[in-house]
PDB file of C-alpha atoms in Angstrom:
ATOM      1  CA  UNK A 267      45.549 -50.013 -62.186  1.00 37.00           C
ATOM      2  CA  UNK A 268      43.211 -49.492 -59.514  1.00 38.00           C
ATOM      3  CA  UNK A 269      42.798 -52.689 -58.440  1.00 40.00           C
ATOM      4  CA  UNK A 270      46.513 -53.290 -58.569  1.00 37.00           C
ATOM      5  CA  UNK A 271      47.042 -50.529 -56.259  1.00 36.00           C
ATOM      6  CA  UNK A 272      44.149 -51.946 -54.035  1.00 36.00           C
ATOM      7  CA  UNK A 273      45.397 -55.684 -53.885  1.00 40.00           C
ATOM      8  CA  UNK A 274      49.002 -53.892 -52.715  1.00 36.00           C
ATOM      9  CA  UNK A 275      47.790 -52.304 -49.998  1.00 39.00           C
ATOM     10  CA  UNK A 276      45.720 -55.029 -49.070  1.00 39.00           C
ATOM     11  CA  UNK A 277      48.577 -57.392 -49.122  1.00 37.00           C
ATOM     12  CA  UNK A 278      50.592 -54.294 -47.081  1.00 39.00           C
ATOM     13  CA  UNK A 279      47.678 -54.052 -44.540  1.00 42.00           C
ATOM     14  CA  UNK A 280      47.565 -58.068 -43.921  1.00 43.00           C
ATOM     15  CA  UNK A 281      51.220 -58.118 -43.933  1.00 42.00           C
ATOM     16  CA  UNK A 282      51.365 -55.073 -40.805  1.00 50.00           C
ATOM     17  CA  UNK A 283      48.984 -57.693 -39.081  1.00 55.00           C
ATOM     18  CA  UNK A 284      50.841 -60.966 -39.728  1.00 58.00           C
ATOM     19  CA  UNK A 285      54.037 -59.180 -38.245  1.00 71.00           C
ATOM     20  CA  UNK A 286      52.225 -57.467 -35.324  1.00 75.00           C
ATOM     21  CA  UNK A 287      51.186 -61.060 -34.684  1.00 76.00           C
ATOM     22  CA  UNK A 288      54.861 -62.403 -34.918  1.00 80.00           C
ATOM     23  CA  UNK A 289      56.035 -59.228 -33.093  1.00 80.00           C
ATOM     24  CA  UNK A 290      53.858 -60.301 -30.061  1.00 81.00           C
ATOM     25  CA  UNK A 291      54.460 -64.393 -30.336  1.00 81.00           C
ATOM     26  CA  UNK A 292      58.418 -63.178 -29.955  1.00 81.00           C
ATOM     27  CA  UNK A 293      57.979 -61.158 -27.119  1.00 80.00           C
ATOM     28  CA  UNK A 294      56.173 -63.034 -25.087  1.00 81.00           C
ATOM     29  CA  UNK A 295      57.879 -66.382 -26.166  1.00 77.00           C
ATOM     30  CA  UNK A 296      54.949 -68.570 -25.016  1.00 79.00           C
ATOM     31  CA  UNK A 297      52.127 -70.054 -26.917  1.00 84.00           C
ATOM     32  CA  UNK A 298      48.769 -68.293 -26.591  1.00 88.00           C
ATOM     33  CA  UNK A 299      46.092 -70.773 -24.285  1.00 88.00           C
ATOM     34  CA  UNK A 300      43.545 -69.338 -27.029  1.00 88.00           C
ATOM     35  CA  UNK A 301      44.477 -69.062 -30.917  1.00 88.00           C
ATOM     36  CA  UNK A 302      41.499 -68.385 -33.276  1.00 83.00           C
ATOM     37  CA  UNK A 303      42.558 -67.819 -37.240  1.00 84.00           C
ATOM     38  CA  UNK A 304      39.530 -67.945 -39.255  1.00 79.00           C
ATOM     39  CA  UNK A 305      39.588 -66.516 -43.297  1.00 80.00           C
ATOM     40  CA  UNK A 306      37.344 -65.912 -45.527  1.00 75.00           C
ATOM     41  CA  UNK A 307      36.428 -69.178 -46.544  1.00 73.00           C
ATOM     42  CA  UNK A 308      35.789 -70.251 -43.367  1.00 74.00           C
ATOM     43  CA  UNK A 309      33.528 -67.374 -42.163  1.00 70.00           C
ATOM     44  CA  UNK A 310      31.633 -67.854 -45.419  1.00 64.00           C
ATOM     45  CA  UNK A 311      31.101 -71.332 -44.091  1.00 67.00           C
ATOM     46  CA  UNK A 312      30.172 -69.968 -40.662  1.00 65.00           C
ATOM     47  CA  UNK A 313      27.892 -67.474 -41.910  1.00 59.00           C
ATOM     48  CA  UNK A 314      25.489 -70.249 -43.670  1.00 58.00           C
ATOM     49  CA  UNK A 315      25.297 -71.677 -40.465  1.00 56.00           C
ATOM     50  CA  UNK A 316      24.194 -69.134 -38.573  1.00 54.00           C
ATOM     51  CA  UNK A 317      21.165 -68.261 -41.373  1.00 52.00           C
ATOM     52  CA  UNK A 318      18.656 -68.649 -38.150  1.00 52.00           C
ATOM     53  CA  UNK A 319      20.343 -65.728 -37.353  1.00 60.00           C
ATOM     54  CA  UNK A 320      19.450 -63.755 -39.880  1.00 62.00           C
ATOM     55  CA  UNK A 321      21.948 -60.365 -38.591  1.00 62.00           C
ATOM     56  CA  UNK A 322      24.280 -62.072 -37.009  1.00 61.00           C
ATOM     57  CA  UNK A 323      24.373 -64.117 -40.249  1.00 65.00           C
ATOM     58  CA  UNK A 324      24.804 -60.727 -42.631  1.00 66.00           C
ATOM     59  CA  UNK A 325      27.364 -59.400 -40.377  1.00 66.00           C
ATOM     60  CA  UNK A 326      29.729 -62.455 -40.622  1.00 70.00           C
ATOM     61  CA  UNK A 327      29.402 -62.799 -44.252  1.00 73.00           C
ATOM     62  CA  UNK A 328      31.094 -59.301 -45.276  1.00 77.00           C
ATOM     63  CA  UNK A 329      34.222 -60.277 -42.962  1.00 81.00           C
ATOM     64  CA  UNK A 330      37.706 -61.500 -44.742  1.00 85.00           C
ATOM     65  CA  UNK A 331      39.228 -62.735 -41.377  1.00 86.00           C
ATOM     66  CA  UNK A 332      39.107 -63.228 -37.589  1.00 83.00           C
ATOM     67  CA  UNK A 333      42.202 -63.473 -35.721  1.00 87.00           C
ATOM     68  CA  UNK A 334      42.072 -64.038 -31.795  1.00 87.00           C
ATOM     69  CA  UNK A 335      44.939 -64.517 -29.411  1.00 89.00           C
ATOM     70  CA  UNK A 336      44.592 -64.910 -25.500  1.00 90.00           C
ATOM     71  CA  UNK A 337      47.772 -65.021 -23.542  1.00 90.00           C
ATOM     72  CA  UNK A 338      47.394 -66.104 -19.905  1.00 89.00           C
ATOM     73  CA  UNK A 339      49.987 -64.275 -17.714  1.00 86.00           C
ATOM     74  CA  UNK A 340      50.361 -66.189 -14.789  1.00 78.00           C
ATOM     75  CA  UNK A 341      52.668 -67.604 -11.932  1.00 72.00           C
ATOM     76  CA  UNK A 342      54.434 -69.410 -14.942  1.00 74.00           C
ATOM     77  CA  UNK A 343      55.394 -66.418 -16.976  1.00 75.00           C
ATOM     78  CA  UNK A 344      58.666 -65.475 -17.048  1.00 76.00           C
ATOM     79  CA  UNK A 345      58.497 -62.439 -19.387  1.00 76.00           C
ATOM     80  CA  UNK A 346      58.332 -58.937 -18.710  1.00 79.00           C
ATOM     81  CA  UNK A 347      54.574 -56.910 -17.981  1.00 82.00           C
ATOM     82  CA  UNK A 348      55.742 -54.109 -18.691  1.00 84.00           C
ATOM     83  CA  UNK A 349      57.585 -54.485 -21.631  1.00 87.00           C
ATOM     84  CA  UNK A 350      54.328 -56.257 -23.004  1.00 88.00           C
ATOM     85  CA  UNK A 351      51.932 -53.074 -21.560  1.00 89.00           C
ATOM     86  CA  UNK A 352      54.587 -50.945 -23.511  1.00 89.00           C
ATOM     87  CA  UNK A 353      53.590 -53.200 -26.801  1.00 90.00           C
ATOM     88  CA  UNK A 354      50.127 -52.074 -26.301  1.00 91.00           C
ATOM     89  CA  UNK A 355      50.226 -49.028 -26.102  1.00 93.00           C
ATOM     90  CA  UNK A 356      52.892 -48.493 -28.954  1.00 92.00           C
ATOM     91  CA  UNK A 357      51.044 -50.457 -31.266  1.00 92.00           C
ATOM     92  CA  UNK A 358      47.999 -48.776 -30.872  1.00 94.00           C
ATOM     93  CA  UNK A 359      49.899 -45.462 -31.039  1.00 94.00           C
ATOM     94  CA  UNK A 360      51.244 -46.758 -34.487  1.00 92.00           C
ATOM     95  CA  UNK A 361      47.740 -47.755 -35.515  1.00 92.00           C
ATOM     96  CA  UNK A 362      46.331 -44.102 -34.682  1.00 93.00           C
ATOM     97  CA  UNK A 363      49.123 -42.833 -37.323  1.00 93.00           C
ATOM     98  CA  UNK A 364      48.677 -45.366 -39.365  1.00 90.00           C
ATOM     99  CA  UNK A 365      44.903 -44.200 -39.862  1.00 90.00           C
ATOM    100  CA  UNK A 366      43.126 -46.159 -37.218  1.00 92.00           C
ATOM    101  CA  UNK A 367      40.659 -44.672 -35.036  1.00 92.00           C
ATOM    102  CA  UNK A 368      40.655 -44.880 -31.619  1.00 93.00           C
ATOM    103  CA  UNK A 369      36.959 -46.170 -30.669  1.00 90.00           C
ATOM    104  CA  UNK A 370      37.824 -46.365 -27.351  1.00 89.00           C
ATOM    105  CA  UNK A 371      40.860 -46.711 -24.778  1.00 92.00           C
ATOM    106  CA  UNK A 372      40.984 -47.465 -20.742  1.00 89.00           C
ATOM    107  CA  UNK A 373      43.795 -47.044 -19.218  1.00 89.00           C
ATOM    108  CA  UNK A 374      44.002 -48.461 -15.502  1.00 87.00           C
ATOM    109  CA  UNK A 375      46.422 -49.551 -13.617  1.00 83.00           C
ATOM    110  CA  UNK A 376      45.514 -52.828 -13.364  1.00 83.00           C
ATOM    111  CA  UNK A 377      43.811 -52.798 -17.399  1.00 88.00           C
ATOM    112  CA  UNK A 378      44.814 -51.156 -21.033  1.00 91.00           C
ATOM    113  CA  UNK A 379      42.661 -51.608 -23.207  1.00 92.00           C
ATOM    114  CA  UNK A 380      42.451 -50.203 -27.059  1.00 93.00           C
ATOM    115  CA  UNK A 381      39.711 -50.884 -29.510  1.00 91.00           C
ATOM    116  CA  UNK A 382      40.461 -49.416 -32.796  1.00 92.00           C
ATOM    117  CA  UNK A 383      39.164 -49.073 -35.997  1.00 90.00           C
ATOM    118  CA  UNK A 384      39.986 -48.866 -39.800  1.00 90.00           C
ATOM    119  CA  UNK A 385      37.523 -46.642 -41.354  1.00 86.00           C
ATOM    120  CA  UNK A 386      36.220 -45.881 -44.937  1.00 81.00           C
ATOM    121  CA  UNK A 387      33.041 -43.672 -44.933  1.00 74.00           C
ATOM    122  CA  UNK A 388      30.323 -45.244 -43.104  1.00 71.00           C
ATOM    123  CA  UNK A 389      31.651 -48.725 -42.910  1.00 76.00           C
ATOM    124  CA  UNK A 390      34.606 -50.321 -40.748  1.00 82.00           C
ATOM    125  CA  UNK A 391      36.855 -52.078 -43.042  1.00 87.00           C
ATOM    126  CA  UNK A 392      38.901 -53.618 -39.835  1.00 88.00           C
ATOM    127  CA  UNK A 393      38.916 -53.920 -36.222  1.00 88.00           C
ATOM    128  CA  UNK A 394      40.907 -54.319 -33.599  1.00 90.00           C
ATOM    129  CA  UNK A 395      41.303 -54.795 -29.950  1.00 90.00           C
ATOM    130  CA  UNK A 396      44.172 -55.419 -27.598  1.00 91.00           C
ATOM    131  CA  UNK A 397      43.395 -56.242 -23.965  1.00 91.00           C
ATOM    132  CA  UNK A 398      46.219 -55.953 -20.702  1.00 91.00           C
ATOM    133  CA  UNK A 399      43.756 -57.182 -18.028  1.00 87.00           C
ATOM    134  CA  UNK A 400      44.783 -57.432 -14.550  1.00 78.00           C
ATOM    135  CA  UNK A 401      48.492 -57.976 -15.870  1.00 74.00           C
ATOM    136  CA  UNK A 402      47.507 -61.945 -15.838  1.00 85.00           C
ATOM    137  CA  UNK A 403      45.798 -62.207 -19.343  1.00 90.00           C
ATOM    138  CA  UNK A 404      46.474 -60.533 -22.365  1.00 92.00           C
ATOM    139  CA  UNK A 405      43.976 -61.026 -25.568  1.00 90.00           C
ATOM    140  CA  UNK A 406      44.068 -59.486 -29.229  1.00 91.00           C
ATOM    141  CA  UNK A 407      41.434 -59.779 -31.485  1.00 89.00           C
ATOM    142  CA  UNK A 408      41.455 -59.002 -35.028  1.00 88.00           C
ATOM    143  CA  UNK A 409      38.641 -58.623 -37.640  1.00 86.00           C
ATOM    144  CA  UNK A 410      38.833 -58.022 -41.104  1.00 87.00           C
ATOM    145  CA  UNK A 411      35.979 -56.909 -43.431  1.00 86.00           C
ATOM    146  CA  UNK A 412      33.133 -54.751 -44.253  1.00 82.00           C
ATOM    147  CA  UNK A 413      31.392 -53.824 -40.763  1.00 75.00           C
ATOM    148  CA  UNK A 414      28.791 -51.256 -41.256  1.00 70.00           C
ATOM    149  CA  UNK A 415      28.429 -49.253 -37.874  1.00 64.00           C
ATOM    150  CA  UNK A 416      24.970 -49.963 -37.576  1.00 66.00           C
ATOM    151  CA  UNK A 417      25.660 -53.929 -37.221  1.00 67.00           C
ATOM    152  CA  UNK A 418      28.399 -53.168 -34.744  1.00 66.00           C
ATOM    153  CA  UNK A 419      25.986 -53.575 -31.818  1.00 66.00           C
ATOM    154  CA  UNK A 420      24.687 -56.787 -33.308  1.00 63.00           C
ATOM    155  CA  UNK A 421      27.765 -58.302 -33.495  1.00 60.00           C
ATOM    156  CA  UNK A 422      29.299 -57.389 -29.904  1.00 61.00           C
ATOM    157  CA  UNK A 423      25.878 -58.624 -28.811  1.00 63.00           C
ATOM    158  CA  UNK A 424      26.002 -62.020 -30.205  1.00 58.00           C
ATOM    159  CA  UNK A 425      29.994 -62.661 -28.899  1.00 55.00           C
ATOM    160  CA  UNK A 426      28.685 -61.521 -25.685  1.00 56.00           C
ATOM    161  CA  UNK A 427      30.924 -58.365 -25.671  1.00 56.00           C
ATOM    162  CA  UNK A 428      29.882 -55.840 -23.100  1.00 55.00           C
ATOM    163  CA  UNK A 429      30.997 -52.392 -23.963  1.00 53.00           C
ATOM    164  CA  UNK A 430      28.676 -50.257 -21.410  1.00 54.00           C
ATOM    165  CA  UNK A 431      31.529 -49.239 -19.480  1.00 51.00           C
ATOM    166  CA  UNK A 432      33.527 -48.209 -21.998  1.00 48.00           C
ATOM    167  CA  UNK A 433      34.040 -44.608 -22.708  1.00 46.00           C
ATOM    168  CA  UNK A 434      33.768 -44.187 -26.252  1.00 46.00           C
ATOM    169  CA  UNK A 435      36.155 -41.235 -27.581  1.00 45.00           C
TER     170      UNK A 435
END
């Protein structure tokens, strides 16, 4: 019974992602210049080849899914900013009640940004980041799987992630 309640709300978690994904692609109505979609199976893949990187290597082989998407917002967009700085900030708000924490926000006016994760104990079991930067580019990234805290660092290290100016809440 257990694991039929955990596979639902699995499914339920995936599906909230898959439709924030689809709630984004229709707003926007423009293809993102960056779309990563890596599961399991391929990280598992990834993860043996990265075995001279030992960390880097353990890190990647606990995670069930990256998902990246970078919109560029330029002279050619004809959609609305704010409507899509709106997006950001209500989805992030509906994270935080839907049992997210907020690792850290900025909010600019030229940049909103959210990183937020899904906890359980000591471990992340998800994370998330939307990006408004400069109103031209707009990037969401989300990872799914066991993160312990302590190989957080190793990972935003080795995606070349710089999080020193972020103030951490």
């Amino acid at each position: 019974m257990k694991k039929l309640l955990l596979m639902c709300l699995f499914l339920s978690f995936q599906t909230q992602a898959q439709d924030i994904m689809q709630q984004l692609q229709d707003m926007i109505k423009t293809e993102p210049n960056v779309e990563v979609n890596l599961g399991a199976g391929m990280l598992g893949l990834l993860s043996g080849m990265t075995q001279s990187e030992g960390e880097v290597a353990d890190v990647m082989k606990n995670l069930t899914e990256i998902v990246v998407r970078v919109y560029e917002l330029d002279d050619d967009f004809d959609g609305d900013i704010t409507q899509i700085k709106s997006w950001v900030n209500d989805t992030a708000k509906g994270m935080k009640a839907s049992g997210f924490q907020q690792l850290a926000a900025i909010r600019e006016d030229d940049s909103t940004v959210f990183i937020l994760a899904e906890m359980d104990k000591q471990t992340m079991k998800g994370l998330s980041v939307m990006a408004l930067d400069d109103e031209s580019e707009l990037v969401v990234i989300k990872i799914g799987g066991q993160i312990l805290l302590k190989d957080l660092g190793v990972l935003m290290d080795r995606f070349n992630v710089d999080i020193s100016d972020i103030d951490i809440n």
